[in-house]
Short mmCIF file of N, CA and C in Angstrom, two decimals:
data_model
loop_
_atom_site.label_atom_id
_atom_site.label_comp_id
_atom_site.label_asym_id
_atom_site.label_seq_id
_atom_site.Cartn_x
_atom_site.Cartn_y
_atom_site.Cartn_z
N UNK A 1 0.77 -1.26 -0.21
CA UNK A 1 -0.05 -0.27 -0.20
C UNK A 1 1.26 0.97 -0.43
N UNK A 2 0.18 2.44 -0.29
CA UNK A 2 0.74 3.76 0.07
C UNK A 2 0.85 3.98 1.35
N UNK A 3 1.84 4.84 1.43
CA UNK A 3 2.40 5.55 2.91
C UNK A 3 2.22 6.74 2.92
N UNK A 4 2.00 7.48 3.68
CA UNK A 4 1.07 9.05 3.97
C UNK A 4 1.56 9.32 4.91
N UNK A 5 1.62 10.34 5.33
CA UNK A 5 2.09 11.42 6.39
C UNK A 5 2.85 12.50 6.50
N UNK A 6 3.75 12.82 7.21
CA UNK A 6 4.45 13.84 7.05
C UNK A 6 6.10 13.57 7.20
N UNK A 7 6.52 14.02 6.06
CA UNK A 7 8.25 13.42 6.35
C UNK A 7 9.26 14.39 6.50
N UNK A 8 10.12 14.03 7.61
CA UNK A 8 10.92 15.56 8.09
C UNK A 8 12.48 15.24 7.70
N UNK A 9 12.72 16.43 7.24
CA UNK A 9 14.29 16.01 6.44
C UNK A 9 14.97 17.10 7.55
N UNK A 10 15.76 16.37 8.02
CA UNK A 10 17.02 16.39 8.85
C UNK A 10 18.27 17.07 8.00
N UNK A 11 17.73 18.68 8.27
CA UNK A 11 18.75 19.15 7.64
C UNK A 11 20.05 19.49 8.18
N UNK A 12 20.56 18.89 8.96
CA UNK A 12 21.75 18.53 9.45
C UNK A 12 21.94 17.63 8.62
N UNK A 13 21.89 16.55 8.68
CA UNK A 13 22.21 15.77 7.86
C UNK A 13 22.30 16.24 6.20
N UNK A 14 21.57 16.56 5.82
CA UNK A 14 21.54 16.74 4.40
C UNK A 14 22.77 17.88 3.88
N UNK A 15 22.97 19.02 5.43
CA UNK A 15 23.99 19.54 4.82
C UNK A 15 25.22 18.79 5.01
N UNK A 16 25.37 17.94 5.96
CA UNK A 16 26.60 17.06 6.03
C UNK A 16 26.95 16.63 4.52
N UNK A 17 25.95 15.96 4.25
CA UNK A 17 25.69 15.20 2.68
C UNK A 17 26.42 16.10 1.52
N UNK A 18 25.73 17.50 1.58
CA UNK A 18 25.96 18.42 0.90
C UNK A 18 27.39 18.94 0.68
N UNK A 19 28.15 19.05 2.06
CA UNK A 19 29.22 19.39 2.13
C UNK A 19 30.29 18.42 1.90
N UNK A 20 29.52 16.82 2.03
CA UNK A 20 30.67 16.09 1.74
C UNK A 20 30.94 15.77 -0.09
N UNK A 21 29.68 16.14 -0.44
CA UNK A 21 29.39 16.06 -2.03
C UNK A 21 30.30 17.41 -2.46
N UNK A 22 30.25 18.64 -1.74
CA UNK A 22 31.16 19.80 -2.35
C UNK A 22 32.72 19.88 -2.26
N UNK A 23 32.88 18.50 -1.18
CA UNK A 23 34.49 18.53 -0.87
C UNK A 23 34.78 17.40 -2.07
N UNK A 24 34.43 16.75 -2.49
CA UNK A 24 34.51 15.31 -3.50
C UNK A 24 34.66 16.05 -4.50
N UNK A 25 33.69 17.20 -4.76
CA UNK A 25 33.94 17.76 -6.31
C UNK A 25 35.09 18.69 -6.45
N UNK A 26 35.25 19.56 -5.15
CA UNK A 26 36.24 20.26 -5.12
C UNK A 26 37.86 19.88 -5.30
N UNK A 27 37.92 18.33 -4.94
CA UNK A 27 38.90 17.58 -5.21
C UNK A 27 39.14 16.92 -6.60
N UNK A 28 37.83 17.21 -7.35
CA UNK A 28 37.78 16.42 -8.66
C UNK A 28 38.13 17.66 -9.78
N UNK A 29 37.99 19.12 -9.46
CA UNK A 29 38.09 20.07 -9.98
C UNK A 29 39.22 20.66 -9.72
N UNK A 30 39.99 20.33 -8.54
CA UNK A 30 41.47 20.91 -8.39
C UNK A 30 42.52 19.76 -9.24
N UNK A 31 41.68 18.54 -9.50
CA UNK A 31 42.59 17.50 -9.85
C UNK A 31 42.54 17.75 -11.67
N UNK A 32 41.25 18.39 -12.11
CA UNK A 32 40.62 18.74 -13.56
C UNK A 32 41.08 19.62 -13.83
N UNK A 33 41.83 20.33 -13.42
CA UNK A 33 42.52 22.24 -14.07
C UNK A 33 44.19 21.53 -14.42
N UNK A 34 44.25 20.28 -13.89
CA UNK A 34 45.74 19.85 -14.86
C UNK A 34 45.16 19.42 -16.19
N UNK A 35 44.31 18.97 -16.18
CA UNK A 35 43.73 19.02 -17.90
C UNK A 35 44.26 19.78 -18.74
N UNK A 36 44.47 21.55 -18.32
CA UNK A 36 44.52 22.27 -19.28
C UNK A 36 45.90 22.21 -19.26
N UNK A 37 46.82 21.31 -19.11
CA UNK A 37 48.60 21.46 -19.51
C UNK A 37 48.41 20.13 -19.78
N UNK A 38 47.99 19.00 -19.50
CA UNK A 38 48.08 17.50 -19.71
C UNK A 38 47.00 16.73 -21.15
N UNK A 39 45.92 17.75 -20.92
CA UNK A 39 44.46 16.84 -21.44
C UNK A 39 44.56 16.85 -22.93
N UNK A 40 43.99 15.98 -23.18
CA UNK A 40 43.93 15.69 -25.24
C UNK A 40 43.13 16.96 -25.59
N UNK A 41 43.42 16.99 -26.92
CA UNK A 41 42.74 17.83 -27.63
C UNK A 41 41.86 17.60 -28.24
N UNK A 42 40.22 17.96 -28.65
CA UNK A 42 39.69 16.99 -29.38
C UNK A 42 38.60 18.81 -30.02
N UNK A 43 38.42 18.18 -31.20
CA UNK A 43 37.34 19.69 -31.62
C UNK A 43 38.39 21.09 -30.94
N UNK A 44 39.55 21.07 -31.07
CA UNK A 44 39.78 22.57 -31.00
C UNK A 44 39.68 22.80 -29.05
N UNK A 45 39.04 22.27 -28.63
CA UNK A 45 39.26 21.99 -27.08
C UNK A 45 40.10 21.54 -26.40
N UNK A 46 41.23 21.88 -25.29
CA UNK A 46 42.07 21.37 -24.78
C UNK A 46 41.63 20.96 -23.58
N UNK A 47 41.30 20.27 -22.72
CA UNK A 47 40.75 19.29 -21.94
C UNK A 47 39.64 18.23 -21.38
N UNK A 48 40.56 17.55 -22.39
CA UNK A 48 39.42 16.01 -22.67
C UNK A 48 40.58 14.69 -22.11
N UNK A 49 39.79 14.14 -20.77
CA UNK A 49 40.48 12.67 -20.33
C UNK A 49 40.09 11.82 -21.34
N UNK A 50 40.82 10.78 -21.63
CA UNK A 50 40.62 9.81 -22.52
C UNK A 50 41.39 8.76 -21.57
N UNK A 51 39.96 7.67 -20.93
CA UNK A 51 40.24 6.66 -20.33
C UNK A 51 39.67 5.46 -21.27
N UNK A 52 40.60 4.68 -21.95
CA UNK A 52 40.07 3.48 -22.25
C UNK A 52 39.14 4.10 -23.62
N UNK A 53 38.37 3.31 -23.81
CA UNK A 53 37.40 3.82 -24.65
C UNK A 53 36.54 5.15 -24.76
N UNK A 54 36.63 5.94 -23.37
CA UNK A 54 35.96 6.61 -23.06
C UNK A 54 36.73 8.06 -22.99
N UNK A 55 35.76 9.21 -23.68
CA UNK A 55 36.94 10.05 -23.07
C UNK A 55 35.72 11.15 -22.67
N UNK A 56 35.90 12.44 -21.86
CA UNK A 56 35.23 12.88 -20.90
C UNK A 56 35.70 14.09 -20.42
N UNK A 57 35.09 15.58 -20.33
CA UNK A 57 35.46 16.59 -19.94
C UNK A 57 35.44 16.97 -18.55
N UNK A 58 36.63 17.40 -17.49
CA UNK A 58 36.46 17.55 -16.54
C UNK A 58 35.05 19.03 -16.40
N UNK A 59 34.98 19.37 -17.02
CA UNK A 59 33.78 20.84 -17.36
C UNK A 59 32.54 20.02 -16.60
N UNK A 60 32.37 18.49 -17.61
CA UNK A 60 30.97 17.68 -16.75
C UNK A 60 30.98 17.87 -15.22
N UNK A 61 32.11 17.41 -14.51
CA UNK A 61 31.72 17.38 -13.35
C UNK A 61 31.33 18.87 -12.66
N UNK A 62 32.22 20.03 -13.07
CA UNK A 62 32.21 21.41 -12.92
C UNK A 62 30.51 21.65 -12.91
N UNK A 63 30.02 21.27 -14.07
CA UNK A 63 28.63 21.57 -13.68
C UNK A 63 27.77 21.61 -12.97
N UNK A 64 28.12 20.05 -12.44
CA UNK A 64 27.39 19.62 -11.39
C UNK A 64 28.05 20.10 -9.66
N UNK A 65 28.89 20.13 -9.78
CA UNK A 65 29.94 20.86 -8.58
C UNK A 65 29.41 22.57 -8.34
N UNK A 66 29.14 23.24 -9.38
CA UNK A 66 28.89 24.72 -9.12
C UNK A 66 27.37 25.02 -8.52
N UNK A 67 26.55 23.89 -9.06
CA UNK A 67 25.20 23.76 -8.49
C UNK A 67 25.32 23.57 -6.94
N UNK A 68 25.88 22.60 -7.00
CA UNK A 68 26.18 22.11 -5.57
C UNK A 68 26.93 22.97 -4.28
N UNK A 69 27.66 23.62 -5.08
CA UNK A 69 28.71 24.85 -4.73
C UNK A 69 28.03 25.61 -4.16
N UNK A 70 26.90 26.78 -5.13
CA UNK A 70 25.97 27.71 -5.20
C UNK A 70 25.30 27.26 -4.11
N UNK A 71 24.53 26.16 -4.27
CA UNK A 71 23.45 25.91 -3.41
C UNK A 71 23.82 25.70 -1.94
N UNK A 72 24.79 25.18 -1.44
CA UNK A 72 25.28 25.29 0.17
C UNK A 72 25.98 26.62 0.33
N UNK A 73 26.61 27.34 -0.63
CA UNK A 73 26.83 28.65 -0.18
C UNK A 73 25.34 29.52 0.05
N UNK A 74 24.38 29.55 -0.87
CA UNK A 74 23.31 30.55 -0.44
C UNK A 74 22.45 29.86 0.63
N UNK A 75 22.74 28.36 0.70
CA UNK A 75 21.95 28.19 2.09
C UNK A 75 22.30 29.03 3.14
N UNK A 76 24.07 29.39 3.43
CA UNK A 76 24.84 29.04 4.57
C UNK A 76 24.50 31.09 4.82
N UNK A 77 24.27 31.48 3.16
CA UNK A 77 23.83 33.45 3.07
C UNK A 77 22.51 33.62 3.43
N UNK A 78 21.66 32.93 3.37
CA UNK A 78 20.13 33.18 3.03
C UNK A 78 19.58 34.15 3.49
N UNK A 79 20.16 34.51 5.12
CA UNK A 79 19.81 35.90 5.40
C UNK A 79 20.70 37.47 4.84
N UNK A 80 21.47 36.91 3.94
CA UNK A 80 22.02 37.92 3.46
C UNK A 80 21.63 38.10 1.68
N UNK A 81 20.97 37.42 1.37
CA UNK A 81 20.62 37.12 -0.27
C UNK A 81 20.42 38.85 -0.49
N UNK A 82 19.72 39.18 -0.13
CA UNK A 82 19.41 40.95 -0.53
C UNK A 82 20.90 41.77 -0.59
N UNK A 83 21.70 41.14 0.17
CA UNK A 83 22.87 42.00 -0.37
C UNK A 83 23.92 42.04 -0.97
N UNK A 84 24.44 42.98 -1.85
CA UNK A 84 25.20 42.79 -3.27
C UNK A 84 26.37 41.95 -2.96
N UNK A 85 26.94 42.37 -2.09
CA UNK A 85 28.12 41.48 -1.68
C UNK A 85 28.16 39.75 -1.80
N UNK A 86 26.58 39.23 -1.49
CA UNK A 86 26.67 38.09 -1.84
C UNK A 86 26.73 37.57 -3.08
N UNK A 87 26.15 38.90 -4.02
CA UNK A 87 26.00 38.31 -5.40
C UNK A 87 27.35 38.20 -5.94
N UNK A 88 28.08 39.22 -5.52
CA UNK A 88 29.33 38.96 -5.65
C UNK A 88 30.30 37.93 -5.56
N UNK A 89 29.98 38.07 -4.30
CA UNK A 89 30.87 36.55 -3.68
C UNK A 89 30.61 35.37 -4.85
N UNK A 90 29.19 35.62 -4.99
CA UNK A 90 28.53 33.85 -5.45
C UNK A 90 29.23 33.80 -7.08
N UNK A 91 29.57 35.02 -7.61
CA UNK A 91 30.24 35.80 -8.90
C UNK A 91 31.62 35.09 -9.09
N UNK A 92 32.29 35.51 -7.89
CA UNK A 92 33.68 35.18 -7.62
C UNK A 92 34.02 33.43 -8.02
N UNK A 93 32.85 33.25 -6.81
CA UNK A 93 33.01 31.26 -6.94
C UNK A 93 32.77 30.48 -8.61
N UNK A 94 31.89 31.89 -8.67
CA UNK A 94 31.43 30.87 -10.42
C UNK A 94 32.64 31.49 -10.98
N UNK A 95 33.49 32.68 -10.96
CA UNK A 95 34.35 32.96 -12.08
C UNK A 95 35.68 32.32 -11.54
N UNK A 96 35.70 31.32 -10.81
CA UNK A 96 36.72 30.57 -10.10
C UNK A 96 36.74 29.11 -11.25
N UNK A 97 35.57 28.72 -11.33
CA UNK A 97 35.27 27.63 -12.22
C UNK A 97 35.11 27.93 -13.85
N UNK A 98 34.64 29.37 -14.24
CA UNK A 98 34.56 29.98 -15.26
C UNK A 98 36.04 29.88 -16.24
N UNK A 99 36.94 30.54 -15.42
CA UNK A 99 38.10 30.64 -16.09
C UNK A 99 39.00 29.88 -16.66
N UNK A 100 38.97 28.48 -15.56
CA UNK A 100 39.86 27.73 -16.57
C UNK A 100 39.39 27.00 -17.42
N UNK A 101 37.49 26.97 -17.30
CA UNK A 101 37.24 26.62 -19.12
C UNK A 101 37.15 27.25 -20.09
N UNK A 102 37.59 28.32 -19.50
CA UNK A 102 37.66 29.48 -20.98
C UNK A 102 39.02 29.56 -21.50
N UNK A 103 40.12 29.00 -20.42
CA UNK A 103 41.13 28.54 -20.92
C UNK A 103 41.65 27.44 -21.70
N UNK A 104 40.37 26.39 -22.00
CA UNK A 104 40.76 25.48 -22.29
C UNK A 104 40.68 25.33 -24.24
N UNK A 105 40.00 26.11 -24.55
CA UNK A 105 39.04 27.36 -24.80
C UNK A 105 37.63 26.52 -24.93
N UNK A 106 36.69 26.64 -24.11
CA UNK A 106 35.55 25.97 -23.93
C UNK A 106 34.43 26.83 -23.78
N UNK A 107 34.19 28.08 -24.71
CA UNK A 107 33.23 28.92 -24.80
C UNK A 107 31.53 28.65 -24.35
N UNK A 108 30.98 27.89 -24.72
CA UNK A 108 29.88 27.23 -24.66
C UNK A 108 29.62 26.69 -23.10
N UNK A 109 30.54 26.16 -22.69
CA UNK A 109 30.19 25.18 -21.44
C UNK A 109 30.66 26.28 -20.57
N UNK A 110 31.57 27.59 -20.24
CA UNK A 110 31.71 28.69 -19.91
C UNK A 110 30.33 29.55 -19.71
N UNK A 111 29.93 29.79 -20.79
CA UNK A 111 28.53 30.15 -20.81
C UNK A 111 27.43 29.59 -20.07
N UNK A 112 27.25 28.47 -19.99
CA UNK A 112 26.44 27.81 -19.68
C UNK A 112 26.90 27.83 -17.92
N UNK A 113 28.01 28.03 -17.62
CA UNK A 113 27.95 28.12 -16.09
C UNK A 113 27.71 29.10 -15.97
N UNK A 114 27.65 30.42 -16.12
CA UNK A 114 27.34 31.47 -15.99
C UNK A 114 25.62 31.76 -15.80
N UNK A 115 25.07 30.97 -17.19
CA UNK A 115 23.76 31.13 -16.91
C UNK A 115 23.12 29.99 -15.83
N UNK A 116 24.39 28.92 -15.45
CA UNK A 116 23.50 28.27 -14.31
C UNK A 116 23.88 29.07 -12.87
N UNK A 117 24.99 29.92 -13.04
CA UNK A 117 24.94 31.12 -11.57
C UNK A 117 23.93 32.05 -11.60
N UNK A 118 23.18 32.59 -12.69
CA UNK A 118 22.14 33.69 -13.08
C UNK A 118 20.88 33.26 -12.47
N UNK A 119 21.06 31.76 -13.22
CA UNK A 119 19.66 30.89 -12.73
C UNK A 119 19.21 30.68 -11.11
N UNK A 120 20.66 30.32 -10.76
CA UNK A 120 20.47 30.16 -9.13
C UNK A 120 20.23 31.42 -8.45
N UNK A 121 20.71 32.31 -8.91
CA UNK A 121 20.44 33.89 -8.39
C UNK A 121 19.15 33.99 -8.60
N UNK A 122 18.53 33.99 -9.55
CA UNK A 122 17.08 34.35 -9.30
C UNK A 122 16.25 32.87 -8.61
N UNK A 123 16.59 32.09 -8.52
CA UNK A 123 15.71 30.97 -7.84
C UNK A 123 15.68 31.39 -6.15
N UNK A 124 17.25 32.06 -5.59
CA UNK A 124 17.32 32.57 -4.44
C UNK A 124 16.82 33.67 -4.00
N UNK A 125 16.53 34.13 -5.32
CA UNK A 125 15.54 35.57 -4.65
C UNK A 125 16.64 36.83 -5.02
N UNK A 126 16.86 37.14 -6.50
CA UNK A 126 18.25 37.82 -6.90
C UNK A 126 17.31 39.59 -7.17
N UNK A 127 17.59 40.59 -6.50
CA UNK A 127 17.07 41.82 -6.20
C UNK A 127 17.34 42.41 -7.63
N UNK A 128 16.04 43.74 -7.89
CA UNK A 128 16.09 43.72 -9.57
C UNK A 128 17.14 44.70 -9.39
N UNK A 129 17.64 45.43 -8.54
CA UNK A 129 18.71 46.24 -8.69
C UNK A 129 20.03 45.91 -8.91
N UNK A 130 20.06 44.57 -8.61
CA UNK A 130 21.10 43.86 -8.36
C UNK A 130 21.46 43.33 -10.16
N UNK A 131 20.22 43.03 -10.60
CA UNK A 131 19.80 42.62 -11.75
C UNK A 131 20.72 43.46 -13.06
N UNK A 132 20.46 44.85 -12.62
CA UNK A 132 20.43 45.96 -13.28
C UNK A 132 22.25 46.01 -13.56
N UNK A 133 22.54 46.04 -12.21
CA UNK A 133 24.10 45.70 -11.78
C UNK A 133 25.04 44.94 -13.05
N UNK A 134 24.51 43.55 -12.77
CA UNK A 134 25.02 42.35 -13.56
C UNK A 134 25.11 42.75 -14.70
N UNK A 135 23.53 43.21 -15.41
CA UNK A 135 23.34 43.08 -16.92
C UNK A 135 24.45 44.35 -17.62
N UNK A 136 24.70 45.33 -16.85
CA UNK A 136 25.76 46.34 -17.27
C UNK A 136 26.90 46.01 -17.09
N UNK A 137 27.32 45.12 -16.43
CA UNK A 137 28.81 44.65 -16.14
C UNK A 137 29.04 43.34 -17.28
N UNK A 138 27.63 42.37 -17.27
CA UNK A 138 27.55 42.16 -18.89
C UNK A 138 27.90 42.32 -20.30
N UNK A 139 27.55 43.67 -20.50
CA UNK A 139 27.54 44.35 -21.73
C UNK A 139 28.78 44.53 -22.05
N UNK A 140 29.50 45.36 -20.82
CA UNK A 140 30.56 45.27 -21.26
C UNK A 140 31.70 44.71 -21.34
N UNK A 141 31.38 43.45 -20.47
CA UNK A 141 32.01 42.23 -20.83
C UNK A 141 32.25 41.89 -22.08
N UNK A 142 30.72 41.76 -22.49
CA UNK A 142 30.53 41.15 -24.06
C UNK A 142 31.41 41.77 -25.14
N UNK A 143 31.07 43.36 -25.14
CA UNK A 143 31.97 44.15 -25.99
C UNK A 143 33.63 44.05 -26.00
N UNK A 144 34.14 43.91 -24.67
CA UNK A 144 35.55 43.51 -24.29
C UNK A 144 35.76 42.23 -25.01
N UNK A 145 35.28 41.14 -24.38
CA UNK A 145 35.48 39.81 -25.06
C UNK A 145 35.48 39.81 -26.30
N UNK A 146 34.17 40.41 -26.98
CA UNK A 146 34.05 40.16 -28.46
C UNK A 146 35.08 40.99 -29.28
N UNK A 147 35.63 42.25 -28.72
CA UNK A 147 36.67 42.98 -29.61
C UNK A 147 38.09 42.35 -29.42
N UNK A 148 38.49 42.05 -28.31
CA UNK A 148 39.99 41.45 -27.63
C UNK A 148 40.13 40.30 -27.61
N UNK A 149 39.04 39.59 -27.18
CA UNK A 149 39.29 38.54 -26.13
C UNK A 149 39.03 36.74 -27.40
N UNK A 150 37.55 37.15 -27.79
CA UNK A 150 37.44 36.03 -28.73
C UNK A 150 38.26 36.17 -30.04
N UNK A 151 38.34 34.59 -30.43
CA UNK A 151 39.17 34.44 -31.53
C UNK A 151 38.30 34.35 -32.82
N UNK A 152 38.32 34.57 -34.14
CA UNK A 152 37.90 34.66 -35.10
C UNK A 152 36.61 33.29 -35.51
N UNK A 153 37.28 32.37 -35.10
CA UNK A 153 36.34 31.32 -35.41
C UNK A 153 35.27 31.40 -34.26
N UNK A 154 35.45 31.60 -32.81
CA UNK A 154 34.37 31.67 -32.09
C UNK A 154 33.58 32.72 -32.26
N UNK A 155 33.77 33.91 -33.02
CA UNK A 155 33.06 34.34 -33.64
C UNK A 155 32.39 34.41 -34.71
N UNK A 156 32.73 33.49 -35.32
CA UNK A 156 32.26 32.89 -36.62
C UNK A 156 31.12 32.20 -35.89
N UNK A 157 31.12 31.49 -35.04
CA UNK A 157 30.64 30.13 -34.30
C UNK A 157 29.11 31.19 -33.89
N UNK A 158 29.27 32.22 -33.06
CA UNK A 158 28.08 32.99 -32.80
C UNK A 158 27.53 33.75 -33.61
N UNK A 159 28.21 34.60 -34.61
CA UNK A 159 27.69 34.40 -36.21
C UNK A 159 26.48 33.53 -36.75
N UNK A 160 26.89 32.27 -36.61
CA UNK A 160 26.21 31.38 -36.99
C UNK A 160 25.03 30.51 -35.96
N UNK A 161 25.26 30.84 -34.62
CA UNK A 161 24.14 30.77 -33.75
C UNK A 161 23.19 31.52 -34.50
N UNK A 162 23.35 32.91 -34.03
CA UNK A 162 22.69 34.24 -34.18
C UNK A 162 21.58 33.90 -35.44
N UNK A 163 22.40 33.60 -36.54
CA UNK A 163 21.83 33.76 -37.96
C UNK A 163 22.54 32.24 -38.71
N UNK A 164 21.75 31.30 -38.48
CA UNK A 164 21.89 30.07 -39.27
C UNK A 164 22.27 29.65 -40.64
N UNK A 165 20.99 30.58 -41.04
CA UNK A 165 21.05 30.68 -42.62
C UNK A 165 22.04 31.06 -43.12
N UNK A 166 23.02 32.19 -42.79
CA UNK A 166 23.99 33.23 -43.05
C UNK A 166 25.16 32.31 -43.86
N UNK A 167 25.43 30.91 -43.89
CA UNK A 167 26.39 30.28 -44.77
C UNK A 167 25.75 30.37 -46.36
#
C-alpha cells in the first residue's frame, strides 16, 4: 500500500551530505585543472581525459559541482541574499570555475556555467537593482570579449548561432 504522512528532512544530515559532495567535487575540480596542461585536444578544446574507449571533460563535473557549491553557499548566506556582496561573492566563486574552462577554450560550457549562476540567483531571490548591475557588467564584458578576447572562429560560431542561414 501507499504511505502518507509528514516527512521530516534532517537539515543537519542533508547539509553534511552536501558538504561531503562539495568536498569531493572540489577535489575533482582541482585535479581537473591539470587537464589544461596535459589534457587531450578534441575539436579545438584542450581539456579531455581519455580513459580507455571513453573521453570526458572535467567541465561536466564542474557543472554539477557549481550547482552544489552555490546551493551550499546560498544556504549558508540565506539571511544575506539581499546584499550585493553576496551576489559578488557568488560571482567570484563562479568565476573560479569559469576561467579555467575559458582557458581550454570552451566558450559554450563557460556560458552555460554563467547561465547556471544567474539561474540560481533568480531562484534564491535576486533583487532587481542587482540584476541591473549584472546586466551592465555583462554588456561591458561582452563588448571587451568580442573586441579583444574572442578568436575569429569563436565569432563565426556566434554569428552562425544567431543567423543559421548566413552560410
